Coordinates of C-alpha atoms in Angstrom, one line a residue:
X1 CA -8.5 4.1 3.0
X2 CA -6.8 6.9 3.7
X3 CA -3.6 7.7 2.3
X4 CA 0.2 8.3 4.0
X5 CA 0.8 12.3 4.6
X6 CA 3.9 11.6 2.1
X7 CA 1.5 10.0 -0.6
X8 CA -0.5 13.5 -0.1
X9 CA 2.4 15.4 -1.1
X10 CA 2.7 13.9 -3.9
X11 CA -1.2 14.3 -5.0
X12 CA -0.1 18.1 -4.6
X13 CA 2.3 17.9 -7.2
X14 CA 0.4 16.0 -9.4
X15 CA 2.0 17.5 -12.8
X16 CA 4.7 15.9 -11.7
X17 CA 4.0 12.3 -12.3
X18 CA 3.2 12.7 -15.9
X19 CA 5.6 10.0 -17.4
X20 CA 5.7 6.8 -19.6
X21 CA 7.1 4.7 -17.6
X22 CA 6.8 5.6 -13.7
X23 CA 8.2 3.2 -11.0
X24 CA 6.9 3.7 -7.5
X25 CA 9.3 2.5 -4.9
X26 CA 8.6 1.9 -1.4
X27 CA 4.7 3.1 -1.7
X28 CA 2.6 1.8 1.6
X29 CA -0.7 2.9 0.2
X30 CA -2.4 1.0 -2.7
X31 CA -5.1 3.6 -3.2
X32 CA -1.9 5.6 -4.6
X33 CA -1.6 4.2 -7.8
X34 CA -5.5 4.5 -8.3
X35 CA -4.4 8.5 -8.1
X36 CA -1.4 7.8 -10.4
X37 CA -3.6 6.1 -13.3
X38 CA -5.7 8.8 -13.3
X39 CA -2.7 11.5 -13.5
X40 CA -0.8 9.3 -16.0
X41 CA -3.8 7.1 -17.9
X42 CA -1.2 6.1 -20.4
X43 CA 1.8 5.7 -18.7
X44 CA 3.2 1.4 -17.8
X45 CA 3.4 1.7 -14.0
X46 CA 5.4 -0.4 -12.3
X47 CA 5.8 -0.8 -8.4
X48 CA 8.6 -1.9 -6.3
X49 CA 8.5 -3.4 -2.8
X50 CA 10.7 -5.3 -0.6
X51 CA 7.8 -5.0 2.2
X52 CA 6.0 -8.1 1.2
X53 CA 2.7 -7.1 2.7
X54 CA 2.9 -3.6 1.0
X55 CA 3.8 -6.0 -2.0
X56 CA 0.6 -8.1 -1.4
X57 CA -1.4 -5.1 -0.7
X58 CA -0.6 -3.5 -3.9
X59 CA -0.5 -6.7 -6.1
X60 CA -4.2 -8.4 -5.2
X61 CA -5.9 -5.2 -7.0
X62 CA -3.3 -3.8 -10.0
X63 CA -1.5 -7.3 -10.7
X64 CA -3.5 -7.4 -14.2
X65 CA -2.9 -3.3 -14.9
X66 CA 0.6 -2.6 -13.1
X67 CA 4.3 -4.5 -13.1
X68 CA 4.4 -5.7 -9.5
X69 CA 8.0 -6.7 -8.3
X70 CA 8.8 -8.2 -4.4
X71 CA 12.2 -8.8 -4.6
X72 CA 16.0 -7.7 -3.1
X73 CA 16.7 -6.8 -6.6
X74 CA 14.8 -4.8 -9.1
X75 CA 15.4 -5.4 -12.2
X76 CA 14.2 -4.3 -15.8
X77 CA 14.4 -4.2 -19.8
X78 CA 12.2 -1.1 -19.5
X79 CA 13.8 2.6 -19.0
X80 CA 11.8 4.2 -16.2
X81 CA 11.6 8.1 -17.0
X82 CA 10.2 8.6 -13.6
X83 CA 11.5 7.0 -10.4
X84 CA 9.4 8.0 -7.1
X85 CA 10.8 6.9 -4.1
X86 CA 9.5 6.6 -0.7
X87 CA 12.3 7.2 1.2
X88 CA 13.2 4.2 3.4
X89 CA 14.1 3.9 7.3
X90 CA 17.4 4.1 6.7
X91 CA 20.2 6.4 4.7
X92 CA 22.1 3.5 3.7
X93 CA 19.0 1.4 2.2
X94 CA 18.1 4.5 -0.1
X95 CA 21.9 4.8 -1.3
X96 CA 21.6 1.1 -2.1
X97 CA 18.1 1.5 -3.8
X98 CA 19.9 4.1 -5.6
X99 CA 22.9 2.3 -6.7
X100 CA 20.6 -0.4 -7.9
X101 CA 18.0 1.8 -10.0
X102 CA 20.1 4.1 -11.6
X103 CA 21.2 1.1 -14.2
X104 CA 17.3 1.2 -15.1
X105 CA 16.5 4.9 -15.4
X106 CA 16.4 6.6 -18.6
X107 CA 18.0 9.4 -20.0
X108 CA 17.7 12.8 -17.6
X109 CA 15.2 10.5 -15.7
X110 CA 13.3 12.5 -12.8
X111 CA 13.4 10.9 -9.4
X112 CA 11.0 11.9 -6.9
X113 CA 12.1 11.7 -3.2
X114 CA 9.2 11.8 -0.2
X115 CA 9.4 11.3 3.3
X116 CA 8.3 12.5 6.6
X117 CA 10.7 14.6 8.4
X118 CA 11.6 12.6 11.0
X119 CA 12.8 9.8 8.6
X120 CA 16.0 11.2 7.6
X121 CA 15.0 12.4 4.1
X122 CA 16.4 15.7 4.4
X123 CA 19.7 14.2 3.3
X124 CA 18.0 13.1 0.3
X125 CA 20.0 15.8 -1.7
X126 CA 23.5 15.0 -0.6
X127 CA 23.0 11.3 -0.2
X128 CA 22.2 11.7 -4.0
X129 CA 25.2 13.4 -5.3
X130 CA 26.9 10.6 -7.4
X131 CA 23.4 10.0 -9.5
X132 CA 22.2 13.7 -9.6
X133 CA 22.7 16.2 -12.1
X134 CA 20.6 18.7 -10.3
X135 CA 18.1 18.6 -7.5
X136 CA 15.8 20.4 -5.5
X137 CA 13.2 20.7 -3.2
X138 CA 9.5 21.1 -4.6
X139 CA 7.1 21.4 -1.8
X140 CA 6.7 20.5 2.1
X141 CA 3.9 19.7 3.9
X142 CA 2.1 17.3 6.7
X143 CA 5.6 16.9 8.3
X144 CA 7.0 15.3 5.1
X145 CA 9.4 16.9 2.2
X146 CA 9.2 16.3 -1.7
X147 CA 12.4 16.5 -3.6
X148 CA 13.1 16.3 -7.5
X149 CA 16.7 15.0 -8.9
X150 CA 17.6 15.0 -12.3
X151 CA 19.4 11.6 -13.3
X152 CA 23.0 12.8 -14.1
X153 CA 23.2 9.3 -16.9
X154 CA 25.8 7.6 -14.7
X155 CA 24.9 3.9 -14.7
X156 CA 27.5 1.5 -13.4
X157 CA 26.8 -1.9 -12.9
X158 CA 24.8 -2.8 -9.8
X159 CA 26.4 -5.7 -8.1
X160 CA 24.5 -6.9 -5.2
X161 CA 26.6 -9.4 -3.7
X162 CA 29.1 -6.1 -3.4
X163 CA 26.5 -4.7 -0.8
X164 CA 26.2 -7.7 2.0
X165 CA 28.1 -6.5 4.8
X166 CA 29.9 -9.3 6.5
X167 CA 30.2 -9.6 9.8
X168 CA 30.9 -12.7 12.7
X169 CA 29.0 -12.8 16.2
X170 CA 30.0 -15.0 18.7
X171 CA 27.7 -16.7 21.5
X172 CA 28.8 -19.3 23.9
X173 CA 31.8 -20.0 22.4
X174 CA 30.2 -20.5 19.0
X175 CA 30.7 -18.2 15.4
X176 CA 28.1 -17.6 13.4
X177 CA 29.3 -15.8 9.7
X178 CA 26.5 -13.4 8.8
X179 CA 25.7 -11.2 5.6
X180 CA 23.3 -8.7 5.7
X181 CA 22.3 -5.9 3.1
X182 CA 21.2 -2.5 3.9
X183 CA 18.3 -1.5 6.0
X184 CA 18.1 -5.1 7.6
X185 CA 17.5 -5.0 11.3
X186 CA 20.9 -4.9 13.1
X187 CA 23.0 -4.6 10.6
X188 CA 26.5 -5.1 10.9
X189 CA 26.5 -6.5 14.8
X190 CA 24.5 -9.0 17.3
X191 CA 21.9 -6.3 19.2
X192 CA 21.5 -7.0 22.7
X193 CA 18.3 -8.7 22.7
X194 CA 19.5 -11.3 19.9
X195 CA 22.6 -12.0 22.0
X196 CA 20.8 -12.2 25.4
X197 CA 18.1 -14.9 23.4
X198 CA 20.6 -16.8 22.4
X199 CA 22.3 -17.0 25.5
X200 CA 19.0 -18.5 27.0
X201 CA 17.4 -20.9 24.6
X202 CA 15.9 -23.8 25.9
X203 CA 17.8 -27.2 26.1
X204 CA 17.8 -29.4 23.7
X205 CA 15.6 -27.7 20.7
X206 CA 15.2 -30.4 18.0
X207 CA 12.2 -31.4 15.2
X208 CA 11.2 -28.4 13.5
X209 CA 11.7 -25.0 14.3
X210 CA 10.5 -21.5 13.1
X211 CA 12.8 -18.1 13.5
X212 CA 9.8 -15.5 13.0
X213 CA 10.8 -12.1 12.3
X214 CA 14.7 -13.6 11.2
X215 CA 16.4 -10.2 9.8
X216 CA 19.7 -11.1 8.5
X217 CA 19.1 -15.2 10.3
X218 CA 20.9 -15.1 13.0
X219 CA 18.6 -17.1 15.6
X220 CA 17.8 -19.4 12.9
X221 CA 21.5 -19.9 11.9
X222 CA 22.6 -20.5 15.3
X223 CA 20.1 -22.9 16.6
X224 CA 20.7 -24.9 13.7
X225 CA 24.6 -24.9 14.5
X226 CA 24.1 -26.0 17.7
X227 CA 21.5 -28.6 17.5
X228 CA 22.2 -30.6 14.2
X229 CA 18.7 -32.3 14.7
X230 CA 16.6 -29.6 13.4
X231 CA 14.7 -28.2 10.8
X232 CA 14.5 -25.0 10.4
X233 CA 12.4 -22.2 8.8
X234 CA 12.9 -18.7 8.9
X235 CA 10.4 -15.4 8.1
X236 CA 10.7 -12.1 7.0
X237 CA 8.6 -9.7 6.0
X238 CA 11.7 -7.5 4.0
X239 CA 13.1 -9.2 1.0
X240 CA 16.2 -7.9 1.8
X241 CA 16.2 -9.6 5.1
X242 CA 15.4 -12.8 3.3
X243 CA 18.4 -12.5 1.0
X244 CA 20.5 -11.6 3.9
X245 CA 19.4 -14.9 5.7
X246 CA 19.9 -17.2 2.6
X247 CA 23.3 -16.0 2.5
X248 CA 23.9 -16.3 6.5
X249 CA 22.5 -19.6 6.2
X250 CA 25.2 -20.7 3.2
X251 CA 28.4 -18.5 4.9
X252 CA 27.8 -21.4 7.4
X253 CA 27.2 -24.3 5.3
X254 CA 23.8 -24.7 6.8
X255 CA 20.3 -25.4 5.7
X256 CA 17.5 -23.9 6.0
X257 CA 13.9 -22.6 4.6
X258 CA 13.5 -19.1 4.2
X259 CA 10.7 -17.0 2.6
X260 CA 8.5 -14.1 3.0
X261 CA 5.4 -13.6 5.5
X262 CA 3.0 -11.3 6.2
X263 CA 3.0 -12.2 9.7
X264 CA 1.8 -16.0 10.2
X265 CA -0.1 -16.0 6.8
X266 CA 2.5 -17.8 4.5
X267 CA 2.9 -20.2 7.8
X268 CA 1.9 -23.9 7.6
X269 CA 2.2 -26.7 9.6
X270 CA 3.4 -27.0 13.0
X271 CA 6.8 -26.8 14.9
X272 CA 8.1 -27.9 18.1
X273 CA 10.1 -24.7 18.9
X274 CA 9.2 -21.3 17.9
X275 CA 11.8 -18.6 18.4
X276 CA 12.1 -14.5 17.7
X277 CA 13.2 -11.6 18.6
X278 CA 10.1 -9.5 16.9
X279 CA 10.0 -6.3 15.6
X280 CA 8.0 -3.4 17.2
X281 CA 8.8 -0.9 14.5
X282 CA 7.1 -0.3 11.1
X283 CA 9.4 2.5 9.2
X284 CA 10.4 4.8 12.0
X285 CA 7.0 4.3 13.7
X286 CA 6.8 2.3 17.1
X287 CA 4.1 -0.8 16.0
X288 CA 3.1 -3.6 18.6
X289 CA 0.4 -4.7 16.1
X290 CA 2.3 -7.2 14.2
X291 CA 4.3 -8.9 17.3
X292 CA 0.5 -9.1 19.1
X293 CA -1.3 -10.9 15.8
X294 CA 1.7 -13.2 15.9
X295 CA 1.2 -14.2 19.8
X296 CA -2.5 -14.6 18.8
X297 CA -2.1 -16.9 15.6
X298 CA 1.1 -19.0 17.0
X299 CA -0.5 -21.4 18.9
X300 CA -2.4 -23.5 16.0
X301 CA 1.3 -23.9 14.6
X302 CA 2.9 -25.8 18.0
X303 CA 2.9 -29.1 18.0
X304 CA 1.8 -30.8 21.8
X305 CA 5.0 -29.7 24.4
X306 CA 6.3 -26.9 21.8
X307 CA 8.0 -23.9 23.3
X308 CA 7.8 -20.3 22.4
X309 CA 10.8 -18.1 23.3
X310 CA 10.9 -14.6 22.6
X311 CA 13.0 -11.3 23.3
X312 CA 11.3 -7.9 23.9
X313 CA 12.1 -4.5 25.4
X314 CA 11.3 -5.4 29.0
X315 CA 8.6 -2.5 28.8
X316 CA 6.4 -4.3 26.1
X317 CA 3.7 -6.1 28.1
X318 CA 3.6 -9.5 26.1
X319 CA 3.3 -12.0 28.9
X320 CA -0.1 -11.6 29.4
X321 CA -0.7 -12.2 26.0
X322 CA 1.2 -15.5 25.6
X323 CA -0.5 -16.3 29.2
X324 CA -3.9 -15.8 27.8
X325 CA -3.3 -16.6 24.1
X326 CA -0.6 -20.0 24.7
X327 CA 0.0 -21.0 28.1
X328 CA 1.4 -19.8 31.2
X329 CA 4.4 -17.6 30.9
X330 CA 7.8 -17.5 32.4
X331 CA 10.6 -14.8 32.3
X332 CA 13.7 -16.2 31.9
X333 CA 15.8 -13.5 31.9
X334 CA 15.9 -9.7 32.6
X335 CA 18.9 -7.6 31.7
X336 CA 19.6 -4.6 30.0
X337 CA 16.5 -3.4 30.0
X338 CA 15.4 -6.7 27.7
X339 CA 13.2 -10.1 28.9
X340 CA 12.6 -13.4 28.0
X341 CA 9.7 -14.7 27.5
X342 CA 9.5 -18.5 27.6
X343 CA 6.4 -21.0 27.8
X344 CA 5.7 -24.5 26.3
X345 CA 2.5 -26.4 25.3
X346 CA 1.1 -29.0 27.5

């Protein structure tokens, strides 16, 4: 397997990840910390992930030799002297992941920021101010830029409820409270192709229902509201996102089951509705591949006269799919440069 251009960068500075206690945040490529034992044979590794297949990816071959953590919040008794951080699709995620490390970094801890160029991490160095005591930038490469900070020792206490922002979207008349943490898909408002899904769900949705893809649970939290007879699970591949959903569900006194997929494989059982607005974005790269998979694998999880509904940019050719892959394929709507894409089981 061939690893990212920023995980390269890294390999070139490779006296740099001497450490004791190095945590690798945001890594996509497992074969990295093969290249990290071997640069640091002594050092306890750990690896944070709120990407649960990066998480899953990582886990099934260093679970037994490295500390591997899925969660919204990291959390540890050890004192990592090294910090290396992939740095995330948005500036606001990487202040959080900052706000929330910086309580678990030892003394004059180094923290190692990569990214590709066209991810934003050249505000790495100012978006790092309040936990840097100096910084700079080591090398640059393959489109991507390495920077060291020195851990300035401030360590407030992270609070994580402090970092939901709250927000309320209204459809047909209807609220919906929602809470969603950094970096989850639109944060803070109701993005067009939620709001013109919701606006065209099928009648009468009851039994059980699955919101694939939720982000912060809107779609999930709003087809519950409205239609008291259901059941409904929600999906995520970002922990953050799960969290975020948890708390949208409880803001409106609602249940629901939420909890981390790669894609369909956490997935059991059947449902009479399935609902989402997917993503088509992996990092700041345009990716079809997971929607596609999902269209393919649905169909064993629809119970006899199910429905599918999703939400796509209107340019993404997924009705041929669901025609070949489900059954035939409606549009039921087509506005602002979004479709809906309906069809139910016979």
């Amino acid at each position: 397997m061939s690893l990212s251009n920023p995980s390269q960068l890294l390999l070139r500075n490779e006296d740099l990840l001497q450490s004791n206690s190095p945590l690798v945040v945001g890594c996509p490529d497992s074969d990295f910390f093969s290249h990290l034992q071997a640069a640091a044979p002594m050092a306890k590794i750990s690896s944070y992930q709120v990407n649960f297949a990066q998480h899953q990816s990582i886990a099934s071959r260093f679970s037994e030799q490295i500390n591997c953590v899925f969660s919204e919040h990291y959390q540890s008794e050890v004192k990592h002297d090294l910090a290396i951080i992939y740095f995330p699709k948005s500036k606001k995620e990487y202040q959080f992941l900052l706000a929330m490390l910086a309580p678990i970094l030892a003394d004059n801890a180094v923290i190692l920021v990569v990214g590709e160029n066209k991810g934003g991490v050249k505000s790495a160095e100012k978006l790092s101010n309040e936990y840097c005591l100096s910084s700079s930038k080591i090398d640059s490469a393959r489109h991507c830029i390495l920077y060291e900070i020195i851990f300035n020792n401030v360590a407030s206490e992270f609070n994580l409820a402090q970092w939901y922002e709250h927000f309320i979207v209204k459809v047909n008349d209807l609220e919906i409270k929602v809470a969603s943490l950094p970096g989850v898909f639109s944060n803070g408002e109701l993005d067009n192709g939620t709001q013109l899904l919701l606006e065209h769900l099928p009648k009468g949705i009851s039994g059980k229902v699955l919101d694939f893809g939720c982000g912060a649970g809107i779609i999930g939290s709003y087809v519950n509201k409205v239609n008291s007879n259901t059941e409904v699970d929600m999906l995520d591949v970002n922990a953050l996102a799960i969290a975020s959903a948890k708390q949208t569900l409880a803001l409106n006194q609602l249940k629901g089951n939420v909890f981390a997929s790669d894609g369909l494989s956490n997935v059991q059982g059947k449902y009479h509705a399935v609902l989402s607005n997917p993503p088509f974005h992996q990092g700041i790269k345009t990716n079809y591949q997971a929607t596609e998979t999902f269209l393919k694998g649905i169909k064993k999880h629809l119970n006899k006269n199910a429905t599918l509904t999703i939400v796509a940019n209107n340019f993404l050719k997924y009705a041929p799919i669901i025609k070949a892959e489900i059954a035939p394929c409606e549009q039921l709507a087509n506005v602002k440069g979004f479709a809906i894409h309906h069809c139910k089981i016979q």
